[in-house]
Structure formats: structure tokens, C-alpha cells
Amino acid sequence: MDLTKRIWVLLAAVALAGGAWAQTRTVRNVSVEGLKNINEVAIKAVMRLKPGQPVDQASIVRDEEDIRALGFFSKVEILRRDITDTDTDLTVLVKEFPVIKEIRIEGNTVVPDSQILPLFDTEEVIGNIWNNNKAQGLTNAIKKIYTDKGYLINFEQFGPIEESEGTLTVKILETVLGNVKLEGLTRTRPETIQRMMKSKPGAPLNMKTIQNDIENLYFTYWFDDIKGGQSVGDRPEVVDITLNFKEARTAQINAGVALDPQSRLVGTASYTESNFRGMGQTVGAEFEMATVGGGLSAQFVFGNRFYDRKDTAMQFKIFSTVQYNFTGNGFVGSGSSADSQFDERQTGFSLNFNRPYGERYRANVGLTARNNRTINLTSTTTGDIVQQDGDLVTLQIGGTYSTAQPYAEPVQGDTIQLLLEPGYSNITKIGGNVAKFSDTLGKSTFLRSTLTVKKYWSKSPTLAPDETPEIGLAKPRPVLAFKFELGHLSGTVPFFEQLFVGGASSLRGYPNQRFWGSTSMLTTLEYRYPIQKSFNIIGFTDWGGAWGGYGVINNFEQSDSPRLHFGYGVGLGFRVPGLGSIRVDLAFDEKGSNRTHFTVGSSF
């Protein structure tokens, strides 16, 4: 292209650009219509389209969004009217939200109005035009109340509606549990699972409750694993739940030879089934025979988790067993003299009923009756032995308040339990170190009272207001656990019905039954750190004692006044398929001596 043609093309482009510039319109005037309570100055202050400014559609859309962002208007529209080739007038049409006269809460069934209304600053809301910018903060605050309780919600309406001028309507849509599908069950009956679960179809879905249901099912030790899933039900607010179970072996048959705490050979045989007929029932039989006499030890157990329609739990036990006294559960030391060994055969039965009342209360009543007979005596009257043969009957009456979850191995919550045990004894023969306590001969009554307080702390997973928690077994997390126990006896009581402290289940680092008396106190603090789902390492301290009882036996000095002792150590906790939880603790007493304790089940 020659130079002349290039010049003509350039001039044409300049002319076209000039024509386009000449057609650009600017704002001549801005007016606002529809205002009742809001000053138009507030609207014009956020607008970028002002007189003298160029106008285009993108600028109009931008200003509509900025005006809407003020929060006072349910409708915003900017109309453009071209006056000349260069001038344009703009009209801002708005519809204000109404002045609020009342606040109406609808759809809430689990959180009352009295907990929701305080979230609104009524002095700022009532009597003033509604500002929709407040909605996000208020909906998040309402959701937090629900999520803190474990519930999920959405909002069908939040703000004024045309049908009710002046009313701020908050219509809550609570998430409801739909179908609960149980998969993987081959032995356990579905109705057994359904009875154990507190989550019921048709009720508001509580994620904490469904999580606790899963944890409590897992800690029945009927299952190796439980996985959960969720899906939308037949309505948007309905959630269907699926639980997939991997069943564990619940029947155990064992036979063998072992050493008892006094290093004697013992033949053992047992059968246990913790989920008999898939109905959550427990049946068991245990047999032991020592090589040095004493005869066969046997006990039979039957338990029914659902004894009646009110979910009363029942357990019955009949037994004739040899009790090895002052032997301890530890592997190191028994505390008894080889020249003054004595055992005791206990024959009888126990029956216990436990019923829930509401979500947090339980009541229990039980009866135990047995005959005690001292056996394997190596001394008749003066050795370090305890002989109090006769009959004993005790009644157990107790009440429990508990928020601890899950039930079997809690990670959070607290428990308060009071147990009263009125007793009757008929001692027909006494001997050994308690021969001088002739007041125990014959018929006597007593009352044993025990107060237990437990507390569990752990950090719960945090969720955003719109985040839905996963359904399934919770990830293991560190737990700080505390227990306080206070016991007192009144009346005339046989020696072995005193309050004992010492051993694996109380003051670790000391022999079993090391301290005894009419009053006892024990505190325990444990820090349980999970390495895996089925493996914990535990640090613990125990502090307590018992006083005000019988005198020295087996060189175990006692005290008539409070004298507390300290124990501490570390332990390992395992979950063993078919057996449940097992604890092994290495404990030290206040003098630095150590003792290893073995326990089936968690400490508390």
C-alpha cells in the first residue's frame, strides 16, 4: 500500500473515532423514587453515576448492586432516559423494606423462641426499617445455637414478607431424620440396633445423637467397625442414614491352665456370648479348679439389655467361687504370708435391674445374697487370717445423672452417681485376726453409701455453620478423665464388707485391699492419648485411702483417721476383638516401689 492510501485510511479511522466520541452520553440529572424512610443522599452517595459522568449499561448495573448492598431495599432498578444525543437522565426506582413492628419465629421445635429472640437487638430492629445486611450474621448465630446442640437447619424465609407487612418472619427448616438403613448384619437383629439407637426416623436429626449411637454400638464390642453415610431423602430437609456394620466374633470358648495370684496352677474353662441370638443378651459360664484344693469355682451369668419395653437392663448371676484374699491383681507381690494363707468360698446369686429415665437419668436396684465359708486355712485362731463365716444379703439402690458419651468409654461429659447398699449379715463363726471382734457374731445390719463423680474433657471437632459433619466412628482424640469417689459405712459390718482401697481398680501401685475402713476417699486423674483407634497410652495419678476399720492384718497397718496415699504411673490400653478393652498399668507408690496391674475393661 502506497503512502497516499495509508494516509486516507488513518484519516478515516480518526473520523470514525471522533464520531463515536461525539455519541457518548453523560448524566444530566439523577432522581430517586419510592423513598419513604431513607434519605436519597444515602443512595446518591454510593452511586458512581453522577451528573457529568459518562453512562453505559455496565455502570448502571454496578450502581444497582451498590444501592442494593445498602440493605434497605427489596427492589432496586435504574431507568435511563436519553434527552439529547449527549445527555441522559437517570431515575432510581427503589422499594424499601418495611418498618419492623414484630419478630415471628416459625418452624422451630427443638430450640425455643426464648433462645432465638435474644440474638436480635430489638431496640435496633423494632420500630426501624429492616436492613437485610443483618440477615447473614443473624442466620449464622441461629445456626450456631442449633449446631452446638447437634442439629442442622436451613431457612425457608428470613425477612419481611408482603403478606405480613411490618413482620420480620424467620421460618426455620429443621433437618429431619428419614430412613435408617442397616447393612452388613448377619447375626445381630435389626430391631436390636433400632432399640439401642436414640435417633428415631421422623424426628429432627441430631448429629451428636447419631454419633453417640454409633459409638455406643461400637463399644458393645459386637462390631469391629461401623461406617456411616447420608443422602437426601424424599424432601430437601430429610436426610437418610446408612450404617454399614462389620460384625465381630461375640462368642468365646476358652480352656487352659494358668497361674492364680498365689502362683498355684489353675485349670480354667469358660464360655461367653455377649450378643446371644442377636438380641444383645449376655450368657456365660466360667469354671476354675486349683491344684491345692478348695474345689471347683463356677459361675453362670445371664443379662438382658432389653428386659422390658422401657429398656430396663437386667443381669442375673449365680456363683460358687473361691475368693483369693490379699493377693492383688498385680504381677509383683501378693502381700500375704505363706504361713497364713486363707481363701474364702462364696456361694450365692445377684440380680440387678437398671432403667433409664429420660436422656440423662438412670435408676438401678439390685439384690445380692451369698454364704461365705473360709477354706484352706493354715492357722486356726492366731495367724494373720480372717474368718467370718455366715450369710450376707445386700440391697443396692442407686441413681445416676450422666451426660458422658459414649456410654462405655466416655470422651466428654460428666456423671454423678449415688449408691446406697443396706445390708444384713448373720455370722456364725469367727476366727483369726478378727476373733476379738465378737460383735460381728450373730445378726447385724449396716448401710454402705458411695458417691461417685466422673468428668471427661476432650476437644470436639469444630465445624463451620454450613458444614455437615461426617457420620461414622469418630477419630480418636486425647481425653482427660477425672474420678472422685467417697464411701462411708455405718452399722456393724463383716470384715470383707468394709470399704477397701488398693489395687488395679482403685489405688494403683499398692497391693489389692491394702487399706480398709468405714470411710474411704479416692481421686484419679488420667490422660489418655490415642496412638491408634484400638491402642491408647495413659498417664495417671491416684490419691486416696481408707480409715476407721479393723486393725493390722498381714502386716498391713491401718489408720483410725484420714491418711491419704499417692500412686502414679503409665499404662497401655488395647481393644481386643471378642474381649473388649484391656489395660496394663505400671504403677508406683509414694515410696517408689512399682507394681504391674492387669485389668479387663477401662479403668472408668
Coordinates of C-alpha atoms in Angstrom, one line a residue:
M1 CA 0.0 0.0 0.0
D2 CA 1.4 3.4 -1.0
L3 CA 1.8 6.3 1.3
T4 CA -1.3 8.2 0.0
K5 CA -3.6 5.2 0.7
R6 CA -2.2 4.8 4.2
I7 CA -2.9 8.5 5.0
W8 CA -6.5 8.1 3.8
V9 CA -7.1 5.0 6.0
L10 CA -5.7 6.8 9.0
L11 CA -7.9 9.8 8.5
A12 CA -11.0 7.6 8.1
A13 CA -10.2 5.8 11.4
V14 CA -9.8 9.2 13.2
A15 CA -13.1 10.4 11.8
L16 CA -14.9 7.2 13.0
A17 CA -13.4 7.6 16.5
G18 CA -14.4 11.2 16.7
G19 CA -18.0 10.2 15.7
A20 CA -18.1 7.6 18.4
W21 CA -16.8 10.0 21.0
A22 CA -19.4 12.5 19.9
Q23 CA -22.2 9.9 20.6
T24 CA -21.0 9.2 24.2
R25 CA -23.7 10.4 26.6
T26 CA -23.2 11.8 30.1
V27 CA -25.5 12.0 33.1
R28 CA -27.5 15.2 33.2
N29 CA -29.7 14.5 36.2
V30 CA -30.3 11.7 38.8
S31 CA -33.6 11.4 40.6
V32 CA -34.8 8.8 43.2
E33 CA -38.4 7.5 43.5
G34 CA -40.0 5.2 46.1
L35 CA -38.3 6.5 49.2
K36 CA -40.3 6.7 52.5
N37 CA -37.8 6.5 55.3
I38 CA -34.4 6.6 53.7
N39 CA -32.8 9.9 52.6
E40 CA -31.8 10.0 48.9
V41 CA -28.5 11.4 49.9
A42 CA -27.5 7.8 51.1
I43 CA -28.3 6.4 47.7
K44 CA -26.5 9.1 45.7
A45 CA -23.5 8.8 48.0
V46 CA -22.8 5.2 46.8
M47 CA -23.6 5.9 43.1
R48 CA -20.7 6.5 40.8
L49 CA -23.0 7.8 38.1
K50 CA -23.3 11.5 38.9
P51 CA -24.1 14.5 36.7
G52 CA -21.4 15.0 34.1
Q53 CA -20.2 11.4 34.2
P54 CA -20.3 9.1 31.1
V55 CA -23.0 6.4 31.3
D56 CA -23.2 2.9 30.0
Q57 CA -25.1 -0.3 30.9
A58 CA -22.2 -1.7 32.9
S59 CA -22.1 1.4 35.1
I60 CA -25.9 1.2 35.7
V61 CA -25.6 -2.5 36.8
R62 CA -22.8 -1.7 39.1
D63 CA -24.7 1.2 40.8
E64 CA -27.8 -1.1 41.2
E65 CA -25.6 -3.6 43.0
D66 CA -24.1 -0.9 45.3
I67 CA -27.5 0.5 46.2
R68 CA -28.8 -3.0 46.9
A69 CA -25.8 -3.5 49.1
L70 CA -27.1 -0.8 51.5
G71 CA -29.5 -3.5 52.7
F72 CA -32.6 -1.3 53.0
F73 CA -34.3 -2.2 49.7
S74 CA -36.1 -5.3 48.4
K75 CA -36.1 -3.9 44.8
V76 CA -33.6 -1.6 43.0
E77 CA -33.8 -0.6 39.3
I78 CA -32.1 2.3 37.5
L79 CA -34.1 3.6 34.5
R80 CA -32.3 5.5 31.7
R81 CA -33.9 8.2 29.5
D82 CA -31.9 9.8 26.8
I83 CA -32.7 13.6 26.5
T84 CA -30.3 14.6 23.7
D85 CA -27.6 13.0 21.7
T86 CA -25.2 13.8 24.6
D87 CA -27.4 14.0 27.8
T88 CA -29.2 11.2 29.8
D89 CA -31.4 11.4 32.8
L90 CA -31.4 8.5 35.4
T91 CA -34.3 7.5 37.6
V92 CA -33.6 5.3 40.6
L93 CA -36.6 3.2 41.5
V94 CA -36.4 1.5 44.9
K95 CA -38.8 -0.4 47.2
E96 CA -37.9 -0.1 50.9
F97 CA -38.2 -2.9 53.3
P98 CA -41.0 -2.1 55.8
V99 CA -40.6 -0.8 59.3
I100 CA -40.5 -3.8 61.6
K101 CA -43.2 -4.0 64.3
E102 CA -42.7 -7.6 65.4
I103 CA -40.5 -10.6 65.0
R104 CA -42.1 -14.0 64.3
I105 CA -40.2 -17.3 64.6
E106 CA -41.7 -20.3 62.8
G107 CA -40.7 -23.9 62.3
N108 CA -38.5 -24.3 65.4
T109 CA -39.3 -27.4 67.5
V110 CA -36.0 -28.1 69.3
V111 CA -34.9 -24.5 70.1
P112 CA -37.5 -22.3 71.7
D113 CA -38.2 -18.7 70.8
S114 CA -36.7 -17.6 74.1
Q115 CA -33.2 -18.7 72.9
I116 CA -33.5 -17.2 69.4
L117 CA -35.1 -13.8 70.1
P118 CA -32.2 -12.5 72.3
L119 CA -30.0 -12.7 69.2
F120 CA -31.9 -9.8 67.7
D121 CA -31.2 -6.3 69.0
T122 CA -34.9 -5.5 69.5
E123 CA -34.3 -1.8 70.1
E124 CA -32.5 -1.6 66.8
V125 CA -34.9 -3.8 64.9
I126 CA -38.4 -2.9 66.2
G127 CA -39.6 0.5 65.0
N128 CA -36.9 0.8 62.3
I129 CA -36.7 -0.1 58.6
W130 CA -35.3 -3.6 58.1
N131 CA -31.8 -3.8 56.9
N132 CA -31.2 -7.1 55.1
N133 CA -27.4 -6.9 55.8
K134 CA -28.2 -8.1 59.3
A135 CA -29.6 -11.4 57.9
Q136 CA -26.3 -13.2 57.4
G137 CA -25.0 -12.6 60.9
L138 CA -28.3 -13.5 62.5
T139 CA -28.7 -16.7 60.4
N140 CA -25.2 -17.8 61.4
A141 CA -26.0 -17.0 65.1
I142 CA -29.2 -19.1 64.9
K143 CA -27.4 -21.9 63.1
K144 CA -24.7 -21.9 65.8
I145 CA -27.4 -22.4 68.5
Y146 CA -28.6 -25.4 66.6
T147 CA -25.2 -26.9 65.7
D148 CA -24.0 -26.5 69.3
K149 CA -26.9 -28.8 70.2
G150 CA -26.1 -31.1 67.3
Y151 CA -29.0 -30.1 64.9
L152 CA -28.9 -28.9 61.3
I153 CA -31.2 -26.3 59.8
N154 CA -31.8 -24.1 56.7
F155 CA -34.0 -21.1 56.4
E156 CA -37.2 -21.1 54.3
Q157 CA -37.7 -17.4 54.9
F158 CA -35.7 -14.7 56.7
G159 CA -37.0 -11.2 56.4
P160 CA -40.3 -9.3 55.9
I161 CA -42.9 -10.7 53.5
E162 CA -45.6 -8.9 51.6
E163 CA -48.4 -10.9 53.2
S164 CA -47.5 -9.6 56.7
E165 CA -46.3 -6.0 56.4
G166 CA -44.2 -5.0 59.3
T167 CA -43.5 -8.5 60.5
L168 CA -39.9 -9.9 60.4
T169 CA -40.6 -13.6 59.6
V170 CA -37.9 -16.2 60.5
K171 CA -39.1 -19.5 59.1
I172 CA -36.7 -22.3 60.1
L173 CA -36.4 -25.6 58.2
E174 CA -35.1 -28.2 60.7
T175 CA -33.3 -31.2 59.1
V176 CA -35.3 -34.4 59.8
L177 CA -34.0 -38.0 60.0
G178 CA -35.6 -40.1 57.3
N179 CA -34.9 -43.8 56.8
V180 CA -32.1 -45.6 58.7
K181 CA -30.7 -48.4 56.6
L182 CA -28.7 -51.1 58.4
E183 CA -26.3 -53.1 56.2
G184 CA -23.9 -55.9 56.9
L185 CA -25.8 -57.5 59.8
T186 CA -25.7 -61.3 59.7
R187 CA -26.2 -62.2 63.4
T188 CA -27.4 -59.1 65.1
R189 CA -31.1 -58.4 64.6
P190 CA -32.0 -55.0 63.1
E191 CA -34.6 -54.5 65.9
T192 CA -31.8 -54.8 68.5
I193 CA -29.9 -51.9 66.8
Q194 CA -33.1 -49.9 66.5
R195 CA -33.9 -50.2 70.2
M196 CA -30.4 -49.2 71.1
M197 CA -30.3 -46.1 68.9
K198 CA -31.7 -42.9 70.3
S199 CA -32.1 -41.4 66.8
K200 CA -35.6 -42.1 65.5
P201 CA -36.9 -41.6 61.9
G202 CA -39.2 -38.6 61.6
A203 CA -37.6 -36.7 64.5
P204 CA -35.2 -33.7 64.0
L205 CA -31.8 -35.1 63.1
N206 CA -29.2 -34.6 65.8
M207 CA -25.7 -35.3 64.6
K208 CA -24.4 -35.6 68.2
T209 CA -27.0 -38.2 68.9
I210 CA -26.4 -40.2 65.8
Q211 CA -22.7 -40.1 66.5
N212 CA -23.2 -41.2 70.1
D213 CA -25.4 -44.0 68.8
I214 CA -22.6 -45.2 66.5
E215 CA -20.1 -45.0 69.3
N216 CA -22.3 -46.8 71.8
L217 CA -23.0 -49.6 69.3
Y218 CA -19.2 -49.9 68.6
F219 CA -18.5 -50.2 72.3
T220 CA -20.8 -53.1 72.7
Y221 CA -17.9 -55.0 71.2
W222 CA -20.2 -56.7 68.8
F223 CA -18.6 -55.0 65.8
D224 CA -15.1 -54.5 64.5
D225 CA -16.1 -51.4 62.5
I226 CA -19.1 -49.2 61.7
K227 CA -19.2 -46.9 58.7
G228 CA -21.9 -44.3 58.0
G229 CA -23.3 -42.4 55.1
Q230 CA -26.1 -40.0 54.4
S231 CA -28.2 -38.9 51.4
V232 CA -31.1 -36.6 50.7
G233 CA -34.5 -38.2 51.5
D234 CA -37.9 -37.7 49.9
R235 CA -37.8 -33.9 50.8
P236 CA -34.9 -31.5 50.8
E237 CA -34.9 -31.2 54.6
V238 CA -34.9 -35.0 55.1
V239 CA -31.7 -36.9 55.4
D240 CA -31.5 -40.7 55.1
I241 CA -28.8 -42.5 57.1
T242 CA -27.0 -45.7 56.1
L243 CA -24.9 -47.7 58.7
N244 CA -22.7 -50.5 57.5
F245 CA -21.6 -52.9 60.2
K246 CA -18.6 -55.3 60.2
E247 CA -19.6 -57.8 62.9
A248 CA -17.1 -59.2 65.4
R249 CA -16.9 -62.6 67.0
T250 CA -19.0 -62.3 70.2
A251 CA -18.9 -66.0 71.3
Q252 CA -15.8 -67.1 73.1
I253 CA -14.8 -70.6 74.3
N254 CA -11.6 -70.9 76.3
A255 CA -9.9 -73.7 78.1
G256 CA -6.4 -73.9 79.6
V257 CA -4.1 -73.8 82.5
A258 CA -3.0 -70.7 84.3
L259 CA -1.3 -69.4 87.5
D260 CA -3.5 -67.8 90.1
P261 CA -2.3 -64.8 92.1
Q262 CA -0.7 -67.2 94.7
S263 CA 1.3 -68.9 91.9
R264 CA -0.8 -72.1 92.0
L265 CA -1.8 -74.0 88.9
V266 CA -5.4 -73.5 88.0
G267 CA -7.4 -75.2 85.2
T268 CA -9.9 -72.9 83.5
A269 CA -12.8 -73.3 81.1
S270 CA -15.3 -70.7 80.0
Y271 CA -18.0 -69.8 77.5
T272 CA -19.3 -66.3 76.9
E273 CA -21.6 -64.8 74.4
S274 CA -22.3 -61.1 74.5
N275 CA -24.9 -61.0 71.7
F276 CA -26.9 -64.1 72.3
R277 CA -29.4 -64.8 69.5
G278 CA -28.5 -61.4 68.0
M279 CA -30.7 -59.7 70.7
G280 CA -28.0 -58.1 72.8
Q281 CA -28.3 -60.7 75.6
T282 CA -25.3 -62.0 77.6
V283 CA -24.8 -65.6 78.6
G284 CA -21.7 -67.0 80.2
A285 CA -20.3 -69.9 82.3
E286 CA -16.9 -69.9 83.9
F287 CA -15.1 -72.8 85.7
E288 CA -11.8 -72.9 87.6
M289 CA -10.0 -75.6 89.7
A290 CA -6.9 -75.0 91.7
T291 CA -4.3 -77.8 92.3
V292 CA -4.1 -77.2 96.0
G293 CA -7.7 -77.8 96.9
G294 CA -10.7 -75.5 97.5
G295 CA -12.8 -77.2 95.0
L296 CA -14.4 -76.1 91.7
S297 CA -15.2 -72.4 91.2
A298 CA -18.2 -71.9 88.9
Q299 CA -20.4 -69.0 87.9
F300 CA -23.3 -68.6 85.4
V301 CA -24.4 -65.2 84.0
F302 CA -27.4 -64.1 82.1
G303 CA -28.0 -60.5 81.0
N304 CA -30.8 -58.9 79.0
R305 CA -30.2 -55.4 77.7
F306 CA -33.9 -55.0 76.9
Y307 CA -35.8 -56.7 79.7
D308 CA -39.0 -54.7 79.1
R309 CA -40.4 -52.1 76.8
K310 CA -38.9 -49.3 78.9
D311 CA -35.4 -50.5 78.1
T312 CA -34.7 -51.9 81.6
A313 CA -31.5 -53.8 81.6
M314 CA -31.3 -57.0 83.8
Q315 CA -28.4 -59.1 84.9
F316 CA -28.6 -62.4 86.9
K317 CA -25.6 -64.2 88.3
I318 CA -25.4 -67.4 90.3
F319 CA -22.0 -68.4 91.6
S320 CA -19.9 -70.7 93.9
T321 CA -16.3 -69.4 93.7
V322 CA -13.1 -69.3 95.7
Q323 CA -12.1 -65.8 96.7
Y324 CA -8.3 -65.3 97.0
N325 CA -7.9 -62.6 99.6
F326 CA -5.0 -60.1 99.8
T327 CA -3.5 -61.3 96.5
G328 CA -3.9 -58.3 94.3
N329 CA -4.2 -58.1 90.5
G330 CA -0.6 -57.2 90.2
F331 CA 2.2 -59.4 88.9
V332 CA 4.6 -58.2 91.7
G333 CA 4.0 -59.2 95.3
S334 CA 0.8 -60.5 97.0
G335 CA 1.2 -59.0 100.4
S336 CA 0.2 -62.3 102.2
S337 CA 2.3 -64.7 104.2
A338 CA 2.9 -68.2 103.0
D339 CA 2.3 -69.3 106.6
S340 CA -1.1 -67.7 106.9
Q341 CA -2.9 -68.3 103.6
F342 CA -6.6 -68.4 103.7
D343 CA -9.3 -68.4 101.0
E344 CA -13.0 -68.0 101.1
R345 CA -15.7 -69.8 99.2
Q346 CA -18.6 -67.5 98.3
T347 CA -21.9 -69.2 97.1
G348 CA -25.0 -67.2 96.1
F349 CA -26.6 -65.1 93.5
S350 CA -27.1 -61.5 92.4
L351 CA -29.9 -59.8 90.5
N352 CA -29.8 -56.3 89.2
F353 CA -32.2 -54.0 87.2
N354 CA -31.2 -50.7 85.6
R355 CA -33.7 -48.4 83.9
P356 CA -33.3 -45.1 82.1
Y357 CA -35.5 -42.1 82.9
G358 CA -35.2 -39.5 80.1
E359 CA -31.9 -38.8 78.4
R360 CA -29.7 -38.3 81.4
Y361 CA -31.0 -40.2 84.4
R362 CA -30.9 -43.9 85.3
A363 CA -32.1 -45.8 88.4
N364 CA -30.9 -49.2 89.5
V365 CA -32.0 -51.7 92.1
G366 CA -30.3 -55.0 92.9
L367 CA -30.1 -57.8 95.4
T368 CA -27.1 -60.0 96.4
A369 CA -27.3 -62.9 98.7
R370 CA -24.4 -65.3 99.5
N371 CA -22.9 -67.6 102.0
N372 CA -19.2 -67.1 103.0
R373 CA -17.1 -70.0 104.2
T374 CA -13.3 -69.8 104.9
I375 CA -11.3 -72.6 103.4
N376 CA -7.6 -73.7 103.0
L377 CA -6.7 -72.3 106.5
T378 CA -3.1 -72.7 107.5
S379 CA -3.7 -71.3 111.0
T380 CA -6.8 -71.6 113.2
T381 CA -7.0 -68.7 115.6
T382 CA -3.9 -66.5 115.9
G383 CA -2.5 -66.3 112.4
D384 CA -3.0 -63.4 110.0
I385 CA -6.2 -64.7 108.7
V386 CA -9.8 -63.5 108.6
Q387 CA -12.6 -66.0 109.3
Q388 CA -16.1 -64.7 109.4
D389 CA -18.4 -67.5 108.1
G390 CA -22.0 -66.9 107.6
D391 CA -24.7 -65.4 105.4
L392 CA -24.9 -61.9 103.8
V393 CA -27.7 -60.1 102.0
T394 CA -27.3 -56.6 100.5
L395 CA -29.8 -54.5 98.6
Q396 CA -28.5 -52.0 96.0
I397 CA -30.5 -48.8 95.4
G398 CA -28.9 -46.2 93.2
G399 CA -29.4 -43.2 90.9
T400 CA -27.2 -41.8 88.1
Y401 CA -27.1 -38.5 86.3
S402 CA -24.9 -38.6 83.2
T403 CA -24.1 -36.6 80.2
A404 CA -21.0 -38.7 79.4
Q405 CA -20.7 -40.1 75.9
P406 CA -20.1 -42.7 74.6
Y407 CA -21.6 -44.7 77.4
A408 CA -18.9 -47.5 77.7
E409 CA -15.7 -45.4 77.2
P410 CA -16.6 -41.7 77.5
V411 CA -14.6 -38.9 76.0
Q412 CA -16.7 -36.0 77.2
G413 CA -19.4 -35.1 79.7
D414 CA -19.9 -35.9 83.4
T415 CA -21.5 -38.5 85.7
I416 CA -22.8 -38.3 89.2
Q417 CA -23.9 -41.5 91.0
L418 CA -25.2 -42.2 94.4
L419 CA -25.4 -45.8 95.6
L420 CA -27.0 -47.0 98.9
E421 CA -26.5 -50.5 100.0
P422 CA -28.3 -51.6 103.1
G423 CA -27.1 -55.0 104.3
Y424 CA -27.9 -57.8 106.6
S425 CA -25.3 -60.3 107.9
N426 CA -25.6 -63.5 110.0
I427 CA -22.1 -64.5 111.1
T428 CA -22.0 -68.0 112.7
K429 CA -18.2 -68.5 113.1
I430 CA -15.3 -66.1 113.5
G431 CA -11.5 -66.7 113.9
G432 CA -8.0 -65.5 113.2
N433 CA -7.2 -61.8 113.5
V434 CA -10.9 -60.8 113.9
A435 CA -11.7 -63.3 116.6
K436 CA -11.8 -60.5 119.2
F437 CA -14.5 -58.6 117.3
S438 CA -17.3 -60.7 118.8
D439 CA -19.9 -58.1 118.0
T440 CA -19.9 -59.3 114.4
L441 CA -21.2 -62.7 115.6
G442 CA -24.9 -63.2 115.0
K443 CA -27.3 -60.9 113.1
S444 CA -26.3 -57.4 112.2
T445 CA -27.3 -54.6 109.8
F446 CA -25.3 -52.0 108.1
L447 CA -25.5 -49.3 105.4
R448 CA -22.8 -48.6 102.8
S449 CA -23.1 -45.3 100.9
T450 CA -21.0 -44.4 97.9
L451 CA -20.9 -41.1 95.9
T452 CA -19.0 -41.1 92.6
V453 CA -18.3 -38.1 90.4
K454 CA -16.7 -38.5 87.0
K455 CA -15.7 -35.8 84.5
Y456 CA -14.3 -36.1 80.9
W457 CA -12.7 -33.4 78.8
S458 CA -11.7 -33.6 75.1
K459 CA -11.6 -31.2 72.2
S460 CA -14.6 -31.7 69.9
P461 CA -14.1 -31.3 66.1
T462 CA -15.1 -27.8 65.0
L463 CA -17.4 -27.2 62.1
A464 CA -18.3 -24.1 60.0
P465 CA -22.0 -23.1 60.2
D466 CA -22.8 -24.6 56.8
E467 CA -20.6 -27.6 57.2
T468 CA -22.2 -31.0 57.6
P469 CA -20.3 -33.5 59.9
E470 CA -19.5 -36.9 58.6
I471 CA -21.4 -39.9 60.0
G472 CA -19.3 -42.8 61.4
L473 CA -16.9 -43.6 64.1
A474 CA -15.2 -40.5 65.5
K475 CA -11.5 -40.2 65.2
P476 CA -9.7 -41.0 68.4
R477 CA -8.8 -37.9 70.4
P478 CA -6.9 -37.2 73.7
V479 CA -9.1 -37.4 76.8
L480 CA -8.5 -36.0 80.3
A481 CA -10.6 -38.1 82.7
F482 CA -11.2 -37.4 86.4
K483 CA -12.9 -39.5 89.1
F484 CA -13.8 -38.7 92.7
E485 CA -15.3 -41.4 95.0
L486 CA -16.3 -41.1 98.6
G487 CA -17.6 -44.0 100.7
H488 CA -19.0 -44.4 104.2
L489 CA -20.2 -47.3 106.3
S490 CA -22.5 -47.3 109.3
G491 CA -23.6 -50.2 111.5
T492 CA -21.8 -53.5 112.2
V493 CA -20.2 -54.9 109.1
P494 CA -18.2 -58.1 108.5
F495 CA -14.5 -57.5 107.6
F496 CA -14.8 -58.1 103.8
E497 CA -17.8 -55.8 103.5
Q498 CA -15.7 -52.8 104.6
L499 CA -14.5 -50.2 102.1
F500 CA -11.2 -51.2 100.5
V501 CA -8.7 -49.1 98.6
G502 CA -5.7 -50.5 96.7
G503 CA -5.0 -52.5 93.6
A504 CA -5.8 -52.3 89.9
S505 CA -9.3 -50.8 90.3
S506 CA -8.5 -48.1 92.8
L507 CA -5.2 -47.0 94.2
R508 CA -2.6 -48.4 91.8
G509 CA 0.9 -49.1 92.9
Y510 CA -0.4 -50.8 96.1
P511 CA -1.5 -54.4 96.9
N512 CA -5.1 -55.3 96.5
Q513 CA -7.1 -54.5 99.6
R514 CA -4.1 -52.6 101.1
F515 CA -6.2 -50.1 103.0
W516 CA -9.6 -50.6 104.6
G517 CA -12.1 -48.9 106.9
S518 CA -15.5 -47.4 107.4
T519 CA -14.7 -44.4 105.3
S520 CA -12.8 -44.2 102.0
M521 CA -11.8 -41.5 99.5
L522 CA -10.2 -41.8 96.2
T523 CA -9.4 -39.4 93.3
T524 CA -8.0 -40.4 90.0
L525 CA -6.7 -38.3 87.1
E526 CA -5.9 -39.9 83.7
Y527 CA -4.6 -38.5 80.4
R528 CA -5.5 -40.9 77.6
Y529 CA -3.6 -40.4 74.4
P530 CA -4.7 -42.5 71.3
I531 CA -2.0 -43.9 69.2
Q532 CA -4.5 -45.8 67.0
K533 CA -8.2 -46.5 67.2
S534 CA -7.6 -49.6 69.3
F535 CA -4.5 -48.5 71.2
N536 CA -4.0 -45.8 73.9
I537 CA -1.1 -44.8 76.1
I538 CA -2.2 -43.5 79.5
G539 CA -0.6 -41.4 82.2
F540 CA -2.3 -41.5 85.6
T541 CA -2.2 -40.4 89.3
D542 CA -4.3 -41.9 92.1
W543 CA -4.7 -40.3 95.6
G544 CA -6.8 -41.8 98.4
G545 CA -7.1 -44.1 101.2
A546 CA -9.5 -45.8 103.8
W547 CA -9.6 -45.5 107.5
G548 CA -11.6 -46.3 110.7
G549 CA -11.7 -50.1 110.3
Y550 CA -10.3 -53.3 111.7
G551 CA -6.7 -53.4 113.0
V552 CA -3.5 -54.8 111.5
I553 CA -3.7 -57.9 109.3
N554 CA -0.9 -59.4 107.2
N555 CA 1.4 -56.5 108.4
F556 CA -0.9 -54.1 106.7
E557 CA -1.0 -51.2 109.1
Q558 CA -4.2 -49.1 109.2
S559 CA -5.3 -45.8 110.4
D560 CA -8.2 -44.6 112.5
S561 CA -8.1 -41.1 111.0
P562 CA -7.7 -39.9 107.3
R563 CA -4.3 -40.7 105.9
L564 CA -4.2 -40.5 102.1
H565 CA -1.6 -42.1 99.8
F566 CA -0.3 -41.3 96.4
G567 CA 0.2 -43.5 93.3
Y568 CA 1.2 -42.8 89.8
G569 CA 2.3 -44.4 86.6
V570 CA 1.8 -45.1 82.9
G571 CA -0.4 -47.7 81.2
L572 CA -1.4 -49.2 77.8
G573 CA -5.0 -49.7 76.7
F574 CA -5.9 -52.2 74.0
R575 CA -9.2 -53.1 72.3
V576 CA -9.1 -56.9 71.7
P577 CA -11.7 -58.4 69.3
G578 CA -14.1 -60.6 71.3
L579 CA -12.8 -59.4 74.7
G580 CA -13.2 -55.7 74.7
S581 CA -10.8 -53.3 76.5
I582 CA -7.7 -54.5 78.3
R583 CA -5.4 -52.3 80.5
V584 CA -1.8 -53.0 81.6
D585 CA -0.6 -50.4 84.1
L586 CA 2.9 -49.9 85.6
A587 CA 2.3 -48.1 88.8
F588 CA 4.5 -46.6 91.6
D589 CA 3.6 -46.0 95.2
E590 CA 4.7 -43.0 97.2
K591 CA 8.0 -44.8 98.2
G592 CA 8.9 -45.6 94.6
S593 CA 8.1 -49.3 94.7
N594 CA 6.4 -50.5 91.5
R595 CA 3.6 -52.9 90.7
T596 CA 2.1 -54.0 87.4
H597 CA -1.7 -54.2 87.2
F598 CA -3.7 -56.1 84.6
T599 CA -7.4 -55.1 84.1
V600 CA -10.1 -56.2 81.7
G601 CA -12.2 -53.2 80.8
S602 CA -11.3 -49.5 81.1
S603 CA -10.5 -48.0 84.5
F604 CA -13.6 -45.7 84.5

